Coordinates of C-alpha atoms (C1' of nucleotides) and ligand atoms in Angstrom, one line a residue:
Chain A
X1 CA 0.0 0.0 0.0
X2 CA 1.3 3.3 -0.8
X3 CA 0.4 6.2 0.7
X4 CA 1.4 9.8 0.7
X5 CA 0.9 12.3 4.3
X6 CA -2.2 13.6 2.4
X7 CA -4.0 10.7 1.9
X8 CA -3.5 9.8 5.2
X9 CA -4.7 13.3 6.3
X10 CA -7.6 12.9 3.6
X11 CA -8.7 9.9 5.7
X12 CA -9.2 11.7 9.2
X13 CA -11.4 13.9 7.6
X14 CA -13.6 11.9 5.3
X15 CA -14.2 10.4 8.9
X16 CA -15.0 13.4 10.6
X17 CA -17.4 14.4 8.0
X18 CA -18.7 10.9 8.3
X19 CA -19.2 11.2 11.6
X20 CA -21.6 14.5 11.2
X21 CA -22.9 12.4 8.1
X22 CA -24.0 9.6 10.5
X23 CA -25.1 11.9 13.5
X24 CA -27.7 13.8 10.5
X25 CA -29.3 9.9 10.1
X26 CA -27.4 9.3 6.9
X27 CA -27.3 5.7 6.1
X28 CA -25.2 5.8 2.9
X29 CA -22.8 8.1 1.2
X30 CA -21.6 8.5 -2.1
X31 CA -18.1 9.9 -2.9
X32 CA -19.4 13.4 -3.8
X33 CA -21.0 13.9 -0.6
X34 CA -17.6 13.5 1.1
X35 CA -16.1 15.5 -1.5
X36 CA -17.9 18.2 -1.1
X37 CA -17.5 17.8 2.7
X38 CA -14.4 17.6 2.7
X39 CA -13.6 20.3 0.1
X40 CA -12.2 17.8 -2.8
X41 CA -12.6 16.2 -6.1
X42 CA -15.2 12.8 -5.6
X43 CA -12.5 11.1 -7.6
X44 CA -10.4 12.0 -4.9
X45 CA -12.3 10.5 -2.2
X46 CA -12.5 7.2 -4.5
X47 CA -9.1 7.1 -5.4
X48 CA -7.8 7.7 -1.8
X49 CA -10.2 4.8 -0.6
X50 CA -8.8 2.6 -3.3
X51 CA -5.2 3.5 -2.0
X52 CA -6.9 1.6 1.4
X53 CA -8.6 -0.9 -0.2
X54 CA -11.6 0.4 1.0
X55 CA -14.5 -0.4 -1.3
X56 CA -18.2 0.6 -1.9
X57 CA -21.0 -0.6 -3.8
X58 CA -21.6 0.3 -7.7
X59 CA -24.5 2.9 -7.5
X60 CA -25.1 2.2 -4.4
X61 CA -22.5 4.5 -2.3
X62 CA -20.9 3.5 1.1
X63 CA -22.7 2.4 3.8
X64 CA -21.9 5.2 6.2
X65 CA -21.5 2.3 9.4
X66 CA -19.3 0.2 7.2
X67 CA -17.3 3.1 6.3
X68 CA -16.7 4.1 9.7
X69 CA -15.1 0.6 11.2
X70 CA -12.9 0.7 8.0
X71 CA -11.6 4.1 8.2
X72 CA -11.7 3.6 12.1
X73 CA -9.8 0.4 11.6
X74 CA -7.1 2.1 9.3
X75 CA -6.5 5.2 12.0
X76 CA -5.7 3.0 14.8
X77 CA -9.4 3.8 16.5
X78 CA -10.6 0.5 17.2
X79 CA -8.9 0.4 20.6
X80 CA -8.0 3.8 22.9
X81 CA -4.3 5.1 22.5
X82 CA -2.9 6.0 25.5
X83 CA -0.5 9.4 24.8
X84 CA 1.6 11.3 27.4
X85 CA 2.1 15.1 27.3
X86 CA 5.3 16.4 28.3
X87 CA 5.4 20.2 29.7
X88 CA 2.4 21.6 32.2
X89 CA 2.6 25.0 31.1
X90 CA -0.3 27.1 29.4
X91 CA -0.5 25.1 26.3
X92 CA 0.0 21.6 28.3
X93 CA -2.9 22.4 30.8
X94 CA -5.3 23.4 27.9
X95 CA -4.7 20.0 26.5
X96 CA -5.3 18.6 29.4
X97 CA -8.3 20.0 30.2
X98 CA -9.3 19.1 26.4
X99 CA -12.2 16.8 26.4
X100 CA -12.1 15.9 22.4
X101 CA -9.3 14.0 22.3
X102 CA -11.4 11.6 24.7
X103 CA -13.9 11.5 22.3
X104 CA -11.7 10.3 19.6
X105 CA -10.2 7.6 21.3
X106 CA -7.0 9.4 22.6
X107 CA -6.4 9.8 26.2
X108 CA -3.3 11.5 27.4
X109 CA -2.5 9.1 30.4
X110 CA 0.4 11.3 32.2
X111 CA 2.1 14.8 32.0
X112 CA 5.2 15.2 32.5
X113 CA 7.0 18.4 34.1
X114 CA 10.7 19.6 35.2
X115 CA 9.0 22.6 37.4
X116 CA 8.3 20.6 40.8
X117 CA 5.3 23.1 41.3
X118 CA 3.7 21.8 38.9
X119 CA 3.5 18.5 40.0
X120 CA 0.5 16.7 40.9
X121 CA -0.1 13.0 41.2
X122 CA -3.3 13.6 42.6
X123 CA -4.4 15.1 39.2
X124 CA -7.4 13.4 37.3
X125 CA -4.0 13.3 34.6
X126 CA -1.0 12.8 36.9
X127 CA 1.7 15.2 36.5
X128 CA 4.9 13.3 37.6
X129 CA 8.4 14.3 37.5
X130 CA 9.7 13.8 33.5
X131 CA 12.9 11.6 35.3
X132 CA 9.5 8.9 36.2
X133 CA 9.0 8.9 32.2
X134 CA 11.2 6.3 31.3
X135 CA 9.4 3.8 33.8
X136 CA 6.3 4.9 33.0
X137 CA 6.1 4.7 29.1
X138 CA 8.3 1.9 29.2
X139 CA 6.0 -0.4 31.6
X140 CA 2.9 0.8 29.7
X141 CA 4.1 0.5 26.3
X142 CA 3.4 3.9 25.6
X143 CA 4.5 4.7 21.6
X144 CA 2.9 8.4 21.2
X145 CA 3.7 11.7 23.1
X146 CA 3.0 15.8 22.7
X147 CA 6.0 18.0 23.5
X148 CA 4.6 21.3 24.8
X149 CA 7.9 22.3 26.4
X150 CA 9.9 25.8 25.7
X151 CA 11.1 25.3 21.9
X152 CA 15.1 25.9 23.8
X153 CA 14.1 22.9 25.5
X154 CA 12.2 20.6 22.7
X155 CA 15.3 19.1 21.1
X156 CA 16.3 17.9 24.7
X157 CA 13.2 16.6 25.5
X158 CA 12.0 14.4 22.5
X159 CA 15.6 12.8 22.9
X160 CA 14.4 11.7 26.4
X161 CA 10.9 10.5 24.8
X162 CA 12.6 8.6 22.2
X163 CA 15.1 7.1 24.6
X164 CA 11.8 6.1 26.6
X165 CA 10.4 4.1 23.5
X166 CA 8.1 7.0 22.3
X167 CA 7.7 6.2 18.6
X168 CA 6.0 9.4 17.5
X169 CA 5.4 12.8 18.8
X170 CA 2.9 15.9 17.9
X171 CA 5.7 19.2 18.5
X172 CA 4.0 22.3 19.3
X173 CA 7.5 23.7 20.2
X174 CA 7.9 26.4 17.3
X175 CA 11.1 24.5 16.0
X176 CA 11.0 21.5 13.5
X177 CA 12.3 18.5 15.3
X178 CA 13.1 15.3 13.1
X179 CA 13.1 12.4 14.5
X180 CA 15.0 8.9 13.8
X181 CA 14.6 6.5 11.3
X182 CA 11.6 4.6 12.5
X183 CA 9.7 7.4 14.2
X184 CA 7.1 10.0 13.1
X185 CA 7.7 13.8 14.1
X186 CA 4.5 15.7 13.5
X187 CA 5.5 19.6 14.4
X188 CA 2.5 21.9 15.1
X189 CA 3.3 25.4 14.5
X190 CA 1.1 27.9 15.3
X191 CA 3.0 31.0 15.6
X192 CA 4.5 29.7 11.5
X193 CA 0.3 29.2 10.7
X194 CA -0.4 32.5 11.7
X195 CA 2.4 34.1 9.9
X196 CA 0.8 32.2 6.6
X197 CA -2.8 33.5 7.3
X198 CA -1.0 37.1 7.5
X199 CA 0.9 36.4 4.0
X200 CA -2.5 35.8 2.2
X201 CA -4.2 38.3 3.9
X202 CA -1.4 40.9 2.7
X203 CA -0.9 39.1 -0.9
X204 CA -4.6 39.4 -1.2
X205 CA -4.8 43.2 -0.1
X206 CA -2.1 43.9 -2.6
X207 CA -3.8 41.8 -5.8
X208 CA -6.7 43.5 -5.1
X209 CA -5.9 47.1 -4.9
X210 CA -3.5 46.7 -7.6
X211 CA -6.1 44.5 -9.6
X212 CA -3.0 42.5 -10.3
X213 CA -4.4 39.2 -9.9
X214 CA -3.4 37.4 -12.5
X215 CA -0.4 36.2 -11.5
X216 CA -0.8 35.7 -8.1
X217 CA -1.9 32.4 -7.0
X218 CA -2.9 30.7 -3.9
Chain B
X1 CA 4.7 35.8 -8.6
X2 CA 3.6 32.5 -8.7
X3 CA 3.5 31.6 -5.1
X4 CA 2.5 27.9 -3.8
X5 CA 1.1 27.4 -0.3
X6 CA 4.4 25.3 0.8
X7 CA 6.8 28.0 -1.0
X8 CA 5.6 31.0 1.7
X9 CA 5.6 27.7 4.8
X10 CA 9.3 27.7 3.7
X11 CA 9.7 31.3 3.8
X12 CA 8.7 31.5 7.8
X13 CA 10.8 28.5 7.8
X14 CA 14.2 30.4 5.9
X15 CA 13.0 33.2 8.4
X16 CA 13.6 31.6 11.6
X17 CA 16.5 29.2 10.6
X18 CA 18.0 32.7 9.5
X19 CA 17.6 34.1 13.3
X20 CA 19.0 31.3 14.8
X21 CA 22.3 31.6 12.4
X22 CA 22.2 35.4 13.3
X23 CA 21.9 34.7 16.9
X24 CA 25.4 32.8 16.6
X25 CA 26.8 35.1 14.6
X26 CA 26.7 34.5 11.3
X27 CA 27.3 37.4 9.0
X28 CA 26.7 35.5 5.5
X29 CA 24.9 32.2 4.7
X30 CA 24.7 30.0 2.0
X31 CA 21.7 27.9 1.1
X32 CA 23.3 24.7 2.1
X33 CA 23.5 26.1 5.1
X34 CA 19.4 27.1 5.2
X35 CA 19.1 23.8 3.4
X36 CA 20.6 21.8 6.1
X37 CA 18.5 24.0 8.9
X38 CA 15.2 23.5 7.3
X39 CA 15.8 20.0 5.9
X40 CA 14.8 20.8 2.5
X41 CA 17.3 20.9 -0.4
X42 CA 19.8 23.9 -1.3
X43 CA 17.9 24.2 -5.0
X44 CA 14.9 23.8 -3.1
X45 CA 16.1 26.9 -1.2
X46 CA 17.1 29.1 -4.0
X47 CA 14.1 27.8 -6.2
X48 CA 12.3 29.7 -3.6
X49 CA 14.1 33.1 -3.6
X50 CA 13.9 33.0 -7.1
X51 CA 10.0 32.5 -7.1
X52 CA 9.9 35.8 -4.3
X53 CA 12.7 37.2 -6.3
X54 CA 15.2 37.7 -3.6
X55 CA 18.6 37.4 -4.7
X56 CA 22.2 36.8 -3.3
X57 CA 25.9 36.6 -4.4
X58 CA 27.0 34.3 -6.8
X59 CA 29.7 32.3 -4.5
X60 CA 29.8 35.3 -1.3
X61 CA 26.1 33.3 -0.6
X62 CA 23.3 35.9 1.5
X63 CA 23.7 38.6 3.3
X64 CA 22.3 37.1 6.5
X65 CA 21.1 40.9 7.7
X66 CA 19.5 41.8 4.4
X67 CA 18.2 38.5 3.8
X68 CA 16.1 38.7 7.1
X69 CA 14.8 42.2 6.4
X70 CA 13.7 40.6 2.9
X71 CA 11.9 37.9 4.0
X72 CA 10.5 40.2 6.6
X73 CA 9.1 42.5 4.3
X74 CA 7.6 39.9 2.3
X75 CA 5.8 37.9 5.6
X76 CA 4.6 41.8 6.7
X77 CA 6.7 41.7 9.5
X78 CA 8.1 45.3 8.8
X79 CA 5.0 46.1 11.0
X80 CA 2.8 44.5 13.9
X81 CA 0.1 42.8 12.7
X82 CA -2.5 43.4 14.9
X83 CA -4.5 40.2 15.6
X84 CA -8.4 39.6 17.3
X85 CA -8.9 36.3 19.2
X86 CA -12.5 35.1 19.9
X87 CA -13.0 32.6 22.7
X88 CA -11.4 32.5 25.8
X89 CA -11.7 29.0 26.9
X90 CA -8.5 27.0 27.6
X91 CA -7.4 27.4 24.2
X92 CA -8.3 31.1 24.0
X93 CA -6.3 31.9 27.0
X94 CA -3.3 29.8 26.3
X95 CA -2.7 32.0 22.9
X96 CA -3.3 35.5 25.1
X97 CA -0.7 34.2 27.8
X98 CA 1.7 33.4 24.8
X99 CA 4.6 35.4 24.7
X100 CA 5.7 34.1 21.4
X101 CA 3.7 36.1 19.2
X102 CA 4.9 39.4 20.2
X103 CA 8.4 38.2 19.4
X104 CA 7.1 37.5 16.1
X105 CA 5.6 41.1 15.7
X106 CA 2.3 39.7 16.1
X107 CA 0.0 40.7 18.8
X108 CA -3.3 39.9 20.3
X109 CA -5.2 43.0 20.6
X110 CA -8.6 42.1 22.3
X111 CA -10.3 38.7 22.5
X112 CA -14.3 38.1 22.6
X113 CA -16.3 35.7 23.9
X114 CA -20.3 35.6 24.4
X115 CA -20.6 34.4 28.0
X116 CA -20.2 37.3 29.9
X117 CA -18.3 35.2 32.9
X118 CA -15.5 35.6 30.9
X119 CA -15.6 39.7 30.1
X120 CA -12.7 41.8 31.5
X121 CA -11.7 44.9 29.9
X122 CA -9.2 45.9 32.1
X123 CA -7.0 42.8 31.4
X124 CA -3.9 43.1 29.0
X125 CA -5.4 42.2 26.3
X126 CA -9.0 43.2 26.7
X127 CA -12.2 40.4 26.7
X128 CA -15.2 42.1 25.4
X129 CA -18.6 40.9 24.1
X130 CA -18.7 39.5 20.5
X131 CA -21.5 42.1 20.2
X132 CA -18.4 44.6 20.2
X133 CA -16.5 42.8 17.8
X134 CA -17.5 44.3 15.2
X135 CA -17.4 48.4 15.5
X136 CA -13.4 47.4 17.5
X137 CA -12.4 45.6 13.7
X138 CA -13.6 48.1 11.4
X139 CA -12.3 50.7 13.5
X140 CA -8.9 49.3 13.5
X141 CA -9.2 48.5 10.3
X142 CA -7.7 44.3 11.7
X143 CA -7.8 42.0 9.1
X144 CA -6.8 38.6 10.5
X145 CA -8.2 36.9 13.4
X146 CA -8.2 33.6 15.9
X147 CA -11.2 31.4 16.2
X148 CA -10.8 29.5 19.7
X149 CA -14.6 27.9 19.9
X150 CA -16.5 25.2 19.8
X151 CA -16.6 23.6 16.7
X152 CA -20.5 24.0 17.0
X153 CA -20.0 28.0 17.1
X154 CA -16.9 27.7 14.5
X155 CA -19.1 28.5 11.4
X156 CA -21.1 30.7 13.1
X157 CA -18.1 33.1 14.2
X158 CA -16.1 32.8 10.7
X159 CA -19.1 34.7 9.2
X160 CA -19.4 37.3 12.0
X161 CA -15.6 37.9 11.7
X162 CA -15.9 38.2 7.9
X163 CA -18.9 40.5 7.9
X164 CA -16.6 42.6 10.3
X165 CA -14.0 43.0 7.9
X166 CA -11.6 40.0 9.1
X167 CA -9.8 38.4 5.9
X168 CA -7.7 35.8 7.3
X169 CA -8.7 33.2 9.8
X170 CA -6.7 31.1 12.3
X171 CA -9.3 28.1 13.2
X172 CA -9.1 25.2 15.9
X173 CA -12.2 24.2 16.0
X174 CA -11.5 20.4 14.4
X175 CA -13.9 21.5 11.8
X176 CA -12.7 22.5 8.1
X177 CA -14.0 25.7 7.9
X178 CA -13.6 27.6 4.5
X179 CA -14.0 31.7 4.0
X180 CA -15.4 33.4 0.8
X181 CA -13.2 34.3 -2.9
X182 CA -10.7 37.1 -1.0
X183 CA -10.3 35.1 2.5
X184 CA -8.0 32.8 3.9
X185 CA -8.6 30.1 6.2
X186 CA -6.1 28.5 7.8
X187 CA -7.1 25.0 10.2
X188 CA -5.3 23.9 13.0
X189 CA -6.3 20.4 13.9
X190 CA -4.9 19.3 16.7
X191 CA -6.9 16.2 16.9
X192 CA -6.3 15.1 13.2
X193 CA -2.4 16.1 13.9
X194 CA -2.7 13.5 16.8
X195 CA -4.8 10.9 14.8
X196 CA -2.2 11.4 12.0
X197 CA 0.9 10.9 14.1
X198 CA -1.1 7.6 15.8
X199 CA -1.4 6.0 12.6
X200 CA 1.7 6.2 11.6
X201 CA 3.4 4.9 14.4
X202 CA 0.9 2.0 14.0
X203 CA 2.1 1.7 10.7
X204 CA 5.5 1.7 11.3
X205 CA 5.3 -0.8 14.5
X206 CA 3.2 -3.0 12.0
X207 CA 5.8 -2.3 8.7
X208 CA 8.8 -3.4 11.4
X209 CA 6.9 -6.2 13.1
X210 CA 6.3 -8.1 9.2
X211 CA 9.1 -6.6 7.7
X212 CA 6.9 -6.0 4.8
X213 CA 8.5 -2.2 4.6
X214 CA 8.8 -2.6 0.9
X215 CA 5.6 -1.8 0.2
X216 CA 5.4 1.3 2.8
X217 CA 6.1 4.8 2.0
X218 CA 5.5 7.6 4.3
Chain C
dA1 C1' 46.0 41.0 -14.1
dG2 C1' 44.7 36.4 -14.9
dT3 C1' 43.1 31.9 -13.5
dA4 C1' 40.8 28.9 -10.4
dT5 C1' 37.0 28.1 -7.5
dA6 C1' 32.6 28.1 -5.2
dT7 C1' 28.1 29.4 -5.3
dT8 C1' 24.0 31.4 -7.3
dG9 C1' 19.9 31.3 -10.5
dT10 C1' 17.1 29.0 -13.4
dG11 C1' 15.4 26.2 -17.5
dA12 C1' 14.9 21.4 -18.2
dA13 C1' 14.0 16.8 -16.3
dT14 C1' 11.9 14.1 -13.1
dA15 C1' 8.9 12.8 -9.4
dA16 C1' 4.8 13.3 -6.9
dT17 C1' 0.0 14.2 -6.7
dA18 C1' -4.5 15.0 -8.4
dT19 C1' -7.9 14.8 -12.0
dC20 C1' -10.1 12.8 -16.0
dA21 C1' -12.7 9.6 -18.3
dC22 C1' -14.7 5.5 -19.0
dA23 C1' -15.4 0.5 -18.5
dT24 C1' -17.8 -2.0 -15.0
dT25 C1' -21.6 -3.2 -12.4
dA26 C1' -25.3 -3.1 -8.9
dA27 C1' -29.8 -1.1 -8.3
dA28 C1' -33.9 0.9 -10.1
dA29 C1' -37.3 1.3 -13.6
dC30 C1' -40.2 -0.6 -16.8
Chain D
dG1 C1' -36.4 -10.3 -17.4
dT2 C1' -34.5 -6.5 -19.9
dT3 C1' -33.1 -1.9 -20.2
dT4 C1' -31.7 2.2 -18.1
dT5 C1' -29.3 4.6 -14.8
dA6 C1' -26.1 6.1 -11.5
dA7 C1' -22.6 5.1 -9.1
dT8 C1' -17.7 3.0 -8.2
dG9 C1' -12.8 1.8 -9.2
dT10 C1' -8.8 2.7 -11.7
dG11 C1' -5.5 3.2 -15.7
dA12 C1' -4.3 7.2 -18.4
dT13 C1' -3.5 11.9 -18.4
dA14 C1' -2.6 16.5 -16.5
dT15 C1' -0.9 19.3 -13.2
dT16 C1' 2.1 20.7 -9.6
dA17 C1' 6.3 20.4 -6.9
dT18 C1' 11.0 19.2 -6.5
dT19 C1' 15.5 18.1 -8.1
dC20 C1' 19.0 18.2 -11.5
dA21 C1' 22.5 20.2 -14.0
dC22 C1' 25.0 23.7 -15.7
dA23 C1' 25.9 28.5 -17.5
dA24 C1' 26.9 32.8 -15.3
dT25 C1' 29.7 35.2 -12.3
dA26 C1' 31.7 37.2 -8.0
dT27 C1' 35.4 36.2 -5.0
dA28 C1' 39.8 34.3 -3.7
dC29 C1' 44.2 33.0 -5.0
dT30 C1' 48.7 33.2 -7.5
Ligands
NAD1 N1 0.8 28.9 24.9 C1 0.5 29.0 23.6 O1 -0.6 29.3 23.2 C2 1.4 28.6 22.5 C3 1.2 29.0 21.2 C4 2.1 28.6 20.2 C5 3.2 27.8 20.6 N2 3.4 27.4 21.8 C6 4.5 26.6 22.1 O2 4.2 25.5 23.0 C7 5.2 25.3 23.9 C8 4.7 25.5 25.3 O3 4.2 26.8 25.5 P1 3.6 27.3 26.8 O4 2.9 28.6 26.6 O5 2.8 26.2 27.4 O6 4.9 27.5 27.7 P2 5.0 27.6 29.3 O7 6.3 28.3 29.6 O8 3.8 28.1 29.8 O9 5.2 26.0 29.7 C9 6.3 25.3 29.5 C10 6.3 24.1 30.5 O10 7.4 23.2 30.1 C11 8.1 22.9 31.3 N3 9.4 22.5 30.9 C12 10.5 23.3 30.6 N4 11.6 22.5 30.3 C13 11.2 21.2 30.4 C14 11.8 20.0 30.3 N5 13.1 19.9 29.9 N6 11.1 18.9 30.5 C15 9.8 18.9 30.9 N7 9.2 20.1 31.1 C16 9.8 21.2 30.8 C17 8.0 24.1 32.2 O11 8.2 23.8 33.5 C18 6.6 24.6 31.9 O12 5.7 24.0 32.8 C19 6.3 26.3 23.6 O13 7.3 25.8 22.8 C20 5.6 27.4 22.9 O14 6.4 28.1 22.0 C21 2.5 27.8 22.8
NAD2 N1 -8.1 23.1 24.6 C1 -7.3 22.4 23.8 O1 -6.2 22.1 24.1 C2 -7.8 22.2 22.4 C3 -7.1 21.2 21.6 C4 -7.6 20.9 20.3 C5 -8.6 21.7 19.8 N2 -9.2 22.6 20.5 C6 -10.3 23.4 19.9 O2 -10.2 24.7 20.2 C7 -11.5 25.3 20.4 C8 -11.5 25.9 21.8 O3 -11.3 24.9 22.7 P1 -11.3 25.2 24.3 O4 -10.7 24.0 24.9 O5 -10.6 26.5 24.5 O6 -12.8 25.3 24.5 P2 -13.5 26.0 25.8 O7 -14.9 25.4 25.9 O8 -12.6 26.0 27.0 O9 -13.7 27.5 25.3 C9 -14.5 27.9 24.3 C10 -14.8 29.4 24.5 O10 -15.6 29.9 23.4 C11 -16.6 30.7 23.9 N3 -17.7 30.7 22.9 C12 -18.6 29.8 22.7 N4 -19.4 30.2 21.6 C13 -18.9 31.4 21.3 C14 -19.4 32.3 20.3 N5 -20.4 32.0 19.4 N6 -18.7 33.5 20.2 C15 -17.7 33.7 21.0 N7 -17.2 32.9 21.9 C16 -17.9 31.8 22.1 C17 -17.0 30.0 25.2 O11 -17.7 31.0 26.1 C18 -15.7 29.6 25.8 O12 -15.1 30.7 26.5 C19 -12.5 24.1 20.3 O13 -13.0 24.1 19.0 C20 -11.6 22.9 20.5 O14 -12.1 21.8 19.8 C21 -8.8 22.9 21.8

DNA sequence: AGTATATTGTGAATAATATCACATTAAAAC
DNA sequence: GTTTTAATGTGATATTATTCACAATATACT
C-alpha cells in the first residue's frame, strides 16, 4: 500500500465528516458527498479509498456504518491510545483539560514536568516528575507523546521520549524536530500558521488594490 | 509571482533558521546552510528566492542581515500585525498568555467571547462581548483573526468575523471551515495532527513487526 | 591581471500528486 | 427479465512540486 501524508490526512477527515454524516441519520454516502464535505474532487475521495482498499458498492455508495469501522480500523481507533504530554505550562494544561481528544479515542494518560510546582499525582491526569517517564512509558508500552515544552528545550526533551520508546510525537514547540529513522515527528506550528494566514491576507490586499491578480496564486 | 502554499511555509521557515544563524553570529549564509537547517534541499532553497525574487551573491552566498529584512518585508513583518482572538476558553487563553507572538511582531489585541463570565476589559489584552467585535475591527481597520470555539460556534463566528472586515482566519475548532473568494482560512487540527501521528506509528510498528516495509512509503 | 573556484539562479528533467474519463456493475425502472 | 441509470474503481493523463545540472559570475588565489 502506498500512501502519501495527504491521503492519510484525507482519511481523518472523510471520517470526521462521516461522523456529522451519521449523526444527520445518513445511512449511505456516495463519494461526492464526502467530496464536497471535505472540500475535494469525488474522484479524490475514491481514489484515496482505493489506495486503502476500502471499497463501496456500484451505485449504491458506502454504507456510512461500514465506512466508519474501516476508516476507524485504518486510524488506529478501534482500541483507545494512550499518549503522554510532556510540559504543564499554558498550552499543556489546555490540553489537558481538552475533552475531544477523549472522544476520539485518545487519552493523554500522564504529563510530565521539570517545574516541581507543577507536579500533581493527585491530578485526574498525573503530572509526575519527566525523570519517572522512562518507567512509566516503558512499563505501559506507551508509543505516542505531545512536546509542549519551551522550543530551547524541545530538542532535549523528544531525545528523552525517544530514549523512553516513544515512537512518535505531535511538537508544538515552534522549532522542526526530526526524529530517527523509525519514528514520526508531527510539528505543530502555530505561531508559522499565523504568519501564513498574515501572508495571504497581505498578498490578497495587494492583488486586489493593484487588480494585479493574475499572476498571483494561492 | 507564482506563489504555492508550501513556498511561503518555507519562507517562515528560511525566516527563523536565519535568526538562529544570526543569533550565533553569522554574517553570511549559504543555502546549504538554510538547506541543512530546514531539511529541504539547497535548489529547493534558492528555487524559492527565485519564485519571491530575492537574490544573493554568486559564491559570497546571503547577506544574513539583508536576507532577514527581505523575508521580513515579504511575511509583513516590517509592521505588527494586529490580531483579534474570539474565545477565551483553555485554548483562547493559552494564545493570550503566549509570549511568542509578540516576538514574532504579532499581537493579540482584544479577545471576545459571548458568555459574559468571561468579560474583563481591564485585562492586558481586553475580553469584550462579541457584540463589540465588530465596531473594535472596522475601527482598527484588523484583518486577521483567531477562532478558539466550539466547533459548534466555529461557522457561526467565521461569518461574523468576515462580515466585520476580518480576511484571514486562524481556526481550531476540528472543523474544516472555508472563507469566501478574498479570505483565507487556515485549520489547525490538533486532533487530526494527533490521529495522523497515531497512525503512523501504527504503521511503522506493524511495517517493522512483518518486515513488509517494501511496500510502505511515508 | 589572470586563473581557479565556489556558489548562485534558473530552465529542463523528473517525481509526486490530483484529475479525467470511462469500463464495469449493482440497483432501479419498466 | 430486460433496459436504463447512477454510481464505483482505476488506468491514463494532466498538473504541480521538486530536483538536476550547468551557465553565469563574484570572490579568492597566485
Ligand atoms: N501557549 C500557547 O498558546 C502557545 C502557542 C504557540 C506555541 N506554543 C509553544 O508551546 C510550547 C509550550 O508553550 P507554553 O505557553 O505552554 O509554555 P510555558 O512556559 O507556559 O510552559 C512550558 C512548560 O514546560 C516545562 N518544561 C520546561 N523544560 C522542560 C523539560 N526539559 N522537561 C519537561 N518540562 C519542561 C516548564 O516547567 C513549563 O511548565 C512552547 O514551545 C511554545 O512556543 C505555545
Ligand atoms: N483546549 C485544547 O487544548 C484544544 C485542543 C484541540 C482543539 N481545540 C479546539 O479549540 C477550540 C476551543 O477549545 P477550548 O478548549 O478553548 O474550549 P472551551 O470550551 O474551553 O472554550 C470555548 C470558549 O468559546 C466561547 N464561545 C462559545 N461560543 C462562542 C461564540 N459564538 N462566540 C464567541 N465565543 C464563544 C465560550 O464561552 C468559551 O469561553 C475548540 O474548537 C476545540 O475543539 C482545543
Amino acid at each position: 500500500m502506498i500512501t502519501t501524508k495527504n491521503c492519510v490526512i484525507r482519511l481523518s477527515r472523510y471520517k470526521n465528516a462521516l461522523n456529522r454524516f451519521k449523526s444527520l441519520g445518513f445511512v449511505k454516502v456516495f463519494s461526492d458527498n464526502l467530496a464536497d464535505a471535505v472540500g475535494v474532487t469525488s474522484s479524490q475521495v475514491r481514489k484515496d479509498f482505493s489506495i486503502f482498499g476500502i471499497s463501496g458498492n456500484k451505485k449504491g455508495g458506502y454504507k456510512v456504518d461500514e465506512l466508519v469501522e474501516k476508516i476507524n480500523i485504518i486510524l488506529g481507533k478501534n482500541e483507545i491510545q494512550q499518549v503522554i504530554l510532556v510540559g504543564a505550562g499554558h498550552m499543556g494544561k489546555a490540553l489537558l483539560k481538552y475533552k475531544g481528544f477523549e472522544k476520539e479515542g485518545m487519552k493523554i494518560v500522564a504529563c510530565f514536568d521539570v517545574d516541581p510546582t507543577k507536579l500533581n499525582r493527585e491530578a485526574q491526569t498525573p503530572i509526575l516528575s519527566t525523570k519517572e517517564m522512562k518507567d512509566f512509558v516503558q512499563s505501559r508500552r506507551i508509543k505516542v507523546g505531545i512536546i509542549a515544552v519551551p522550543d530551547a528545550a524541545a530538542q532535549a526533551v523528544l531525545d528523552q521520549m525517544l530514549e523512553a520508546g516513544i515512537k512518535g510525537v505531535l511538537n508544538f514547540a515552534p522549532i522542526t524536530l526530526r526524529g530517527a529513522e523509525d519514528t514520526v515527528v508531527n510539528n505543530v506550528n502555530i505561531e508559522l500558521e499565523l504568519e501564513n494566514v498574515i501572508y495571504y491576507v497581505n498578498a490578497l490586499g495587494k492583488a486586489s488594490r493593484a487588480n494585479e491578480n493574475q499572476d498571483f496564486k494561492i
